[in-house]
Short mmCIF file of C-alpha atoms and ligand atoms in Angstrom, two decimals:
data_model
loop_
_atom_site.label_atom_id
_atom_site.label_comp_id
_atom_site.label_asym_id
_atom_site.label_seq_id
_atom_site.Cartn_x
_atom_site.Cartn_y
_atom_site.Cartn_z
CA MET A 1 -147.52 -42.00 33.78
CA ALA A 2 -150.56 -42.63 31.56
CA THR A 3 -153.70 -43.60 33.48
CA GLY A 4 -154.06 -46.84 31.46
CA ARG A 5 -150.64 -48.02 32.50
CA ARG A 6 -151.33 -47.13 36.14
CA ILE A 7 -154.48 -49.26 36.10
CA ILE A 8 -152.63 -52.18 34.52
CA LYS A 9 -149.91 -51.88 37.17
CA THR A 10 -152.50 -52.07 39.93
CA VAL A 11 -154.00 -55.20 38.36
CA ILE A 12 -150.55 -56.78 38.10
CA GLU A 13 -149.77 -55.97 41.70
CA GLU A 14 -153.05 -57.47 42.89
CA PHE A 15 -152.29 -60.61 40.94
CA LEU A 16 -148.75 -60.91 42.33
CA LEU A 17 -150.12 -60.57 45.85
CA SER A 18 -152.69 -63.26 45.14
CA ILE A 19 -150.06 -65.84 44.15
CA LYS A 20 -147.94 -64.90 47.18
CA CYS A 21 -144.65 -64.39 45.40
CA ASN A 22 -141.90 -61.95 46.34
CA TYR A 23 -141.84 -58.92 44.11
CA LYS A 24 -140.50 -55.41 43.94
CA CYS A 25 -141.85 -52.45 42.02
CA ASN A 26 -139.69 -50.06 40.04
CA GLU A 27 -136.62 -52.18 40.66
CA PRO A 28 -133.23 -51.10 39.17
CA LEU A 29 -132.06 -53.89 36.86
CA SER A 30 -128.51 -52.69 37.40
CA LYS A 31 -128.77 -54.48 40.78
CA HIS A 32 -129.50 -57.78 39.04
CA THR A 33 -126.85 -57.90 36.31
CA THR A 34 -123.12 -58.47 36.69
CA PHE A 35 -122.63 -55.52 34.31
CA GLY A 36 -124.39 -53.26 36.81
CA ILE A 37 -126.29 -51.67 33.92
CA GLY A 38 -130.02 -51.33 33.30
CA GLY A 39 -133.02 -49.08 33.91
CA ASN A 40 -135.81 -49.85 36.34
CA ALA A 41 -138.32 -52.63 35.80
CA ASP A 42 -141.98 -52.01 36.62
CA PHE A 43 -141.96 -55.37 38.44
CA PHE A 44 -139.20 -57.73 39.52
CA VAL A 45 -140.66 -61.04 40.61
CA GLU A 46 -138.95 -63.94 42.40
CA ILE A 47 -140.72 -67.23 41.90
CA GLN A 48 -140.33 -70.08 44.38
CA THR A 49 -142.61 -72.78 43.01
CA GLU A 50 -143.70 -74.30 39.74
CA GLN A 51 -147.34 -73.57 40.58
CA GLN A 52 -146.60 -69.86 41.02
CA LEU A 53 -144.74 -69.85 37.72
CA ILE A 54 -147.59 -71.52 35.84
CA LYS A 55 -150.13 -69.06 37.28
CA LEU A 56 -147.90 -66.10 36.46
CA LEU A 57 -147.30 -67.22 32.87
CA LYS A 58 -151.03 -67.76 32.33
CA PHE A 59 -151.73 -64.26 33.64
CA ILE A 60 -149.01 -62.78 31.45
CA ASP A 61 -150.28 -64.62 28.39
CA GLU A 62 -153.92 -63.63 28.98
CA ASN A 63 -153.06 -59.99 29.58
CA LYS A 64 -150.32 -59.70 26.94
CA ILE A 65 -147.81 -58.28 29.40
CA LYS A 66 -144.19 -57.76 28.43
CA PHE A 67 -141.79 -59.96 30.42
CA TYR A 68 -138.29 -61.36 30.49
CA VAL A 69 -136.74 -64.20 32.47
CA ILE A 70 -133.30 -63.86 34.03
CA GLY A 71 -130.94 -66.28 35.72
CA CYS A 72 -128.25 -64.53 37.71
CA GLY A 73 -127.86 -61.74 35.14
CA SER A 74 -124.31 -62.68 34.21
CA ASN A 75 -124.78 -62.60 30.45
CA LEU A 76 -127.21 -59.72 30.07
CA LEU A 77 -127.23 -56.12 28.93
CA PHE A 78 -130.45 -54.29 29.75
CA GLY A 79 -131.39 -50.95 28.19
CA ASP A 80 -131.15 -47.70 30.13
CA GLU A 81 -134.87 -47.02 29.74
CA LYS A 82 -137.61 -48.36 31.96
CA PHE A 83 -138.58 -51.99 31.39
CA GLU A 84 -142.36 -51.68 31.18
CA GLY A 85 -143.31 -55.14 32.28
CA ILE A 86 -142.28 -58.01 34.53
CA ILE A 87 -138.82 -59.45 35.07
CA ILE A 88 -139.06 -63.02 36.32
CA LYS A 89 -136.35 -64.72 38.30
CA LEU A 90 -136.54 -68.28 39.57
CA SER A 91 -135.55 -68.01 43.20
CA SER A 92 -132.18 -69.44 44.21
CA ASN A 93 -133.30 -69.39 47.82
CA ASN A 94 -132.72 -72.84 49.37
CA ALA A 95 -136.37 -73.12 50.34
CA GLY A 96 -137.47 -72.86 46.71
CA GLU A 97 -138.11 -75.68 44.23
CA PHE A 98 -135.65 -74.34 41.70
CA ALA A 99 -132.62 -74.47 43.99
CA LYS A 100 -132.63 -78.20 44.71
CA VAL A 101 -129.96 -80.70 43.68
CA GLU A 102 -130.60 -84.44 43.87
CA ILE A 103 -127.79 -86.85 43.15
CA SER A 104 -128.57 -90.49 42.54
CA LYS A 105 -125.59 -92.52 41.34
CA GLU A 106 -124.47 -90.81 38.13
CA CYS A 107 -127.73 -88.95 37.57
CA ILE A 108 -128.08 -85.36 38.74
CA CYS A 109 -131.47 -83.69 38.96
CA CYS A 110 -131.05 -80.01 39.39
CA GLY A 111 -133.21 -76.90 39.65
CA ALA A 112 -132.62 -74.22 37.05
CA ALA A 113 -131.69 -71.56 39.62
CA VAL A 114 -128.71 -73.51 41.00
CA SER A 115 -125.39 -71.84 40.26
CA LEU A 116 -123.03 -73.70 37.95
CA ALA A 117 -120.12 -73.19 40.34
CA TYR A 118 -122.08 -74.73 43.23
CA LEU A 119 -123.22 -77.70 41.13
CA ALA A 120 -119.69 -78.31 39.82
CA HIS A 121 -118.36 -78.43 43.39
CA GLN A 122 -121.20 -80.62 44.68
CA THR A 123 -120.72 -83.18 41.91
CA ALA A 124 -116.93 -83.09 42.23
CA GLU A 125 -117.28 -83.90 45.94
CA GLN A 126 -119.28 -87.01 44.95
CA GLY A 127 -116.54 -88.11 42.53
CA LEU A 128 -118.68 -87.27 39.50
CA SER A 129 -117.02 -85.82 36.44
CA GLY A 130 -118.56 -83.73 33.65
CA LEU A 131 -119.30 -80.32 35.10
CA GLU A 132 -115.88 -79.36 36.45
CA TYR A 133 -114.92 -77.40 33.33
CA LEU A 134 -117.91 -75.14 33.90
CA SER A 135 -117.08 -74.34 37.52
CA GLY A 136 -115.74 -70.89 36.71
CA ILE A 137 -118.60 -69.76 34.51
CA PRO A 138 -120.79 -67.36 36.45
CA GLY A 139 -124.39 -68.29 35.83
CA THR A 140 -127.29 -70.53 36.69
CA VAL A 141 -127.87 -74.03 35.36
CA GLY A 142 -131.01 -72.88 33.48
CA GLY A 143 -129.18 -70.03 31.77
CA ALA A 144 -126.21 -72.26 30.98
CA VAL A 145 -128.40 -74.89 29.28
CA TYR A 146 -130.38 -72.24 27.39
CA GLY A 147 -127.16 -70.70 26.03
CA ASN A 148 -125.23 -73.99 25.87
CA ALA A 149 -122.46 -72.51 28.01
CA GLY A 150 -119.00 -73.96 27.85
CA ILE A 151 -115.33 -73.52 27.33
CA LYS A 152 -113.21 -74.38 24.32
CA ASN A 153 -114.21 -77.77 22.84
CA TYR A 154 -116.65 -78.48 25.66
CA ASP A 155 -120.20 -77.43 26.37
CA ILE A 156 -122.89 -78.26 28.89
CA SER A 157 -125.08 -80.12 26.38
CA SER A 158 -122.53 -82.94 26.33
CA VAL A 159 -123.61 -84.08 29.83
CA LEU A 160 -127.27 -83.10 29.55
CA GLN A 161 -129.96 -85.78 29.51
CA GLU A 162 -133.32 -84.12 30.01
CA VAL A 163 -134.88 -80.67 30.29
CA GLU A 164 -138.02 -79.77 32.19
CA LEU A 165 -139.66 -76.58 31.04
CA ILE A 166 -142.81 -74.51 31.20
CA ASN A 167 -143.69 -72.82 27.96
CA TYR A 168 -144.95 -69.26 27.72
CA THR A 169 -148.53 -70.45 27.47
CA ALA A 170 -148.01 -72.17 30.84
CA SER A 171 -147.86 -75.85 29.91
CA LYS A 172 -145.19 -78.13 31.27
CA SER A 173 -143.01 -80.57 29.30
CA ILE A 174 -140.19 -82.92 30.13
CA LEU A 175 -138.10 -83.51 27.05
CA SER A 176 -134.99 -85.50 26.36
CA LYS A 177 -131.94 -83.66 25.10
CA ASP A 178 -132.30 -85.02 21.57
CA LYS A 179 -135.54 -83.06 21.15
CA PHE A 180 -133.37 -79.93 20.98
CA ASN A 181 -130.58 -78.59 18.86
CA PHE A 182 -127.48 -77.49 20.69
CA GLU A 183 -124.83 -75.55 18.83
CA TYR A 184 -121.87 -73.44 19.87
CA ARG A 185 -123.26 -71.16 22.63
CA LYS A 186 -126.86 -71.57 21.61
CA SER A 187 -129.84 -73.88 21.82
CA ASN A 188 -133.17 -73.78 20.06
CA ILE A 189 -135.09 -73.68 23.35
CA LYS A 190 -137.56 -70.88 22.74
CA ASN A 191 -140.67 -69.43 24.35
CA ALA A 192 -140.18 -71.53 27.47
CA ILE A 193 -138.60 -71.31 30.90
CA ILE A 194 -136.26 -74.11 31.91
CA THR A 195 -137.18 -75.16 35.44
CA LYS A 196 -135.22 -78.37 36.00
CA VAL A 197 -132.45 -80.27 34.26
CA LYS A 198 -131.09 -83.81 34.40
CA PHE A 199 -127.41 -84.55 33.77
CA ILE A 200 -125.61 -87.85 33.46
CA LEU A 201 -122.03 -87.69 34.73
CA LYS A 202 -119.22 -90.22 34.98
CA LYS A 203 -117.53 -91.65 38.06
CA ALA A 204 -113.97 -90.45 38.38
CA ASP A 205 -111.35 -89.74 40.99
CA LYS A 206 -112.56 -86.91 43.23
CA ASN A 207 -109.08 -85.40 43.61
CA ASP A 208 -108.56 -85.31 39.84
CA ILE A 209 -111.87 -83.48 39.39
CA LEU A 210 -111.09 -80.98 42.16
CA GLN A 211 -107.67 -80.46 40.58
CA THR A 212 -109.34 -79.59 37.25
CA ILE A 213 -111.58 -77.07 39.03
CA PHE A 214 -108.54 -75.54 40.69
CA LYS A 215 -106.67 -75.28 37.38
CA GLU A 216 -109.68 -73.68 35.65
CA GLN A 217 -109.88 -71.12 38.45
CA GLN A 218 -106.16 -70.34 38.19
CA LYS A 219 -106.48 -69.83 34.42
CA ARG A 220 -109.40 -67.47 34.87
CA MET A 221 -107.63 -65.52 37.58
CA GLN A 222 -104.71 -64.98 35.21
CA ASN A 223 -106.60 -64.30 31.98
CA GLN A 224 -109.91 -62.72 32.93
CA PRO A 225 -110.86 -59.52 34.77
CA LEU A 226 -112.53 -61.22 37.75
CA GLY A 227 -114.03 -58.84 40.28
CA THR A 228 -114.96 -56.20 37.70
CA LYS A 229 -118.44 -55.38 36.40
CA ASN A 230 -118.52 -57.47 33.22
CA ALA A 231 -120.75 -60.00 31.49
CA GLY A 232 -118.16 -62.57 30.45
CA CYS A 233 -117.20 -62.74 26.80
CA ILE A 234 -119.06 -60.16 24.74
CA PHE A 235 -118.69 -61.94 21.40
CA LYS A 236 -118.87 -65.54 20.30
CA ASN A 237 -115.63 -66.90 18.95
CA PRO A 238 -115.44 -67.10 15.16
CA GLN A 239 -114.70 -70.62 13.96
CA ASN A 240 -111.19 -71.74 14.93
CA ASP A 241 -110.24 -68.39 16.39
CA SER A 242 -110.74 -66.29 19.50
CA ALA A 243 -112.62 -62.98 19.48
CA GLY A 244 -110.35 -61.87 22.33
CA ARG A 245 -107.21 -62.53 20.29
CA ILE A 246 -108.66 -60.71 17.27
CA ILE A 247 -109.68 -57.59 19.24
CA ASP A 248 -106.34 -57.62 21.04
CA SER A 249 -104.53 -57.70 17.67
CA LEU A 250 -106.10 -54.29 16.96
CA ASN A 251 -104.53 -52.94 20.16
CA LEU A 252 -107.91 -52.15 21.63
CA LYS A 253 -107.28 -53.21 25.25
CA ASN A 254 -108.17 -50.29 27.57
CA PHE A 255 -110.04 -48.50 24.77
CA ASN A 256 -113.16 -46.89 26.18
CA ILE A 257 -116.36 -45.15 25.15
CA GLY A 258 -117.96 -43.26 28.02
CA GLY A 259 -117.81 -45.51 31.07
CA ALA A 260 -117.44 -48.74 29.04
CA GLU A 261 -113.92 -50.08 28.63
CA ILE A 262 -112.22 -53.06 26.97
CA SER A 263 -110.44 -55.09 29.63
CA SER A 264 -106.65 -54.88 29.81
CA ARG A 265 -106.63 -58.57 30.70
CA HIS A 266 -108.86 -60.09 28.05
CA ALA A 267 -110.04 -58.11 25.03
CA ASN A 268 -113.36 -59.99 24.73
CA PHE A 269 -114.40 -58.72 28.16
CA PHE A 270 -115.89 -55.24 28.30
CA ILE A 271 -116.10 -53.58 31.69
CA ASN A 272 -118.50 -51.14 33.23
CA LYS A 273 -115.62 -49.07 34.54
CA ASN A 274 -117.26 -45.80 35.32
CA ASN A 275 -121.05 -45.82 35.53
CA ALA A 276 -121.39 -46.99 31.95
CA SER A 277 -124.79 -46.72 30.36
CA CYS A 278 -126.21 -49.36 28.05
CA ALA A 279 -125.67 -46.84 25.25
CA ASP A 280 -121.91 -46.62 26.09
CA MET A 281 -121.65 -50.42 26.01
CA LEU A 282 -123.57 -50.72 22.72
CA ASN A 283 -121.41 -48.00 21.15
CA LEU A 284 -118.30 -49.88 22.22
CA ILE A 285 -119.69 -53.14 20.84
CA ASN A 286 -120.55 -51.49 17.49
CA PHE A 287 -117.18 -49.79 17.32
CA VAL A 288 -115.31 -53.08 17.84
CA GLN A 289 -117.53 -54.93 15.34
CA ASN A 290 -116.78 -52.26 12.72
CA GLU A 291 -113.03 -52.21 13.39
CA VAL A 292 -112.80 -56.01 13.22
CA TYR A 293 -114.83 -56.07 10.00
CA LYS A 294 -112.74 -53.33 8.39
CA LYS A 295 -109.49 -55.14 9.14
CA TYR A 296 -110.40 -58.83 8.81
CA LYS A 297 -113.85 -58.96 7.14
CA ILE A 298 -115.05 -60.99 10.15
CA LYS A 299 -118.50 -60.26 11.55
CA LEU A 300 -118.32 -60.70 15.33
CA GLU A 301 -121.61 -61.87 16.77
CA THR A 302 -122.56 -60.97 20.35
CA GLU A 303 -122.69 -63.74 22.92
CA ILE A 304 -124.41 -61.62 25.56
CA GLN A 305 -128.18 -61.12 25.44
CA ILE A 306 -129.19 -57.52 24.76
CA ILE A 307 -132.65 -56.69 26.12
CA LYS A 308 -134.29 -53.38 25.34
N1 EPU B 1 -106.07 -63.98 23.62
C1 EPU B 1 -105.32 -62.89 23.33
N2 EPU B 1 -105.70 -61.68 23.83
C2 EPU B 1 -106.80 -61.53 24.60
C3 EPU B 1 -107.58 -62.65 24.89
C4 EPU B 1 -107.19 -63.89 24.38
O1 EPU B 1 -104.33 -62.97 22.60
O2 EPU B 1 -107.07 -60.40 25.01
C5 EPU B 1 -105.63 -65.30 23.11
C6 EPU B 1 -105.15 -66.18 24.26
O3 EPU B 1 -103.80 -65.95 24.55
C7 EPU B 1 -105.41 -67.57 23.71
C8 EPU B 1 -106.64 -67.39 22.83
O4 EPU B 1 -106.72 -66.00 22.55
O5 EPU B 1 -104.34 -67.97 22.91
C9 EPU B 1 -107.91 -67.89 23.50
O6 EPU B 1 -108.13 -67.18 24.72
P1 EPU B 1 -108.85 -67.83 26.00
O7 EPU B 1 -108.16 -69.08 26.39
O8 EPU B 1 -109.04 -66.78 26.99
O9 EPU B 1 -110.23 -68.32 25.44
P2 EPU B 1 -111.37 -67.56 24.69
O10 EPU B 1 -111.62 -68.31 23.42
O11 EPU B 1 -111.11 -66.11 24.55
C10 EPU B 1 -113.25 -69.04 25.77
C11 EPU B 1 -114.66 -68.75 26.22
C12 EPU B 1 -114.66 -68.20 27.65
C13 EPU B 1 -113.97 -69.19 28.57
C14 EPU B 1 -112.54 -69.41 28.06
C15 EPU B 1 -111.83 -70.40 28.98
C16 EPU B 1 -116.03 -68.01 24.36
C17 EPU B 1 -116.58 -66.85 23.60
N3 EPU B 1 -115.24 -67.73 25.38
O12 EPU B 1 -112.58 -67.76 25.69
O13 EPU B 1 -116.01 -68.10 28.05
O14 EPU B 1 -113.93 -68.68 29.89
O15 EPU B 1 -112.62 -69.92 26.70
O16 EPU B 1 -111.38 -71.47 28.39
O17 EPU B 1 -116.34 -69.16 24.02
C18 EPU B 1 -117.90 -66.68 28.27
O18 EPU B 1 -118.49 -67.53 27.58
O19 EPU B 1 -118.46 -65.65 28.69
C19 EPU B 1 -116.49 -66.91 28.53
C20 EPU B 1 -115.77 -66.03 29.19
#
């Protein structure tokens, strides 16, 4: 390692110790993504409080350090090479500020690190409807709002009211939903970390909501390769069609490149079957994009975030 980089790493470590956050050095990112793919990060930092986050972002900004923020790593493909910088994760530990859920009548105030599945069940138990369709999506609330997660004809922005965020230069804002643009599987939230979110739900019959959650789970168990190393749907759906149906129509289920394989259950899910590298996965993605374009002149756009 170059001496300059070693000095910078010592300075970073001293800083992380000073703000008393949990961190690991040289941490394999494969341990933090549902794909199980990714090289090591110089630093992997778990943040418990807003104050720690503000201090860390200031330090990063002042020292021009490379960083990336992850939720639960369910929609991410990291490169095979070393990540020379800091990976930040808002802690989902119950003691932390980002894991809290407060329910007051129909208003839900929720930390960004809360899992969607947990929140959907909590609100269902209170007879509150609006998040049940998202119960099967693996991910955190922050990640889901950032990527406007959803299922067909429904996305999380429809129940969103307010977003609390800290921008990359470390200042905090609380903004109502209409300050942002939410489109199919994307928002224009940029250069900021979502820390808290407010939803407005509707009163409904608890058993009906729990029934919807149950049905969603059944559908996923039938149609999706649960329990495998995947990152959900690889591609966004083209308008009025399904990327899974299109890829399937080319008979590509089970097709593999290296350790990366197209699921036999759902063709828009790619699986890390056999120690796939990021390169294997990217080759498979490119291959499918080319095949689909050759046959249908449709350009499939990735839904997963690719970080190199
Ligand atoms: N289909 C096939 N072959 C396949 C996959 C799908 O023919 O291999 C057909 C199905 O039979 C169905 C149609 O395509 O007629 C749509 O399939 P599905 O209901 O599975 O929905 P999807 O459009 O492929 C979307 C979301 C999923 C979400 C499901 C559940 C996107 C990109 N995907 O998938 O979200 O779980 O609806 O309703 O919007 C994700 O975002 O990561 C994700 C998995």
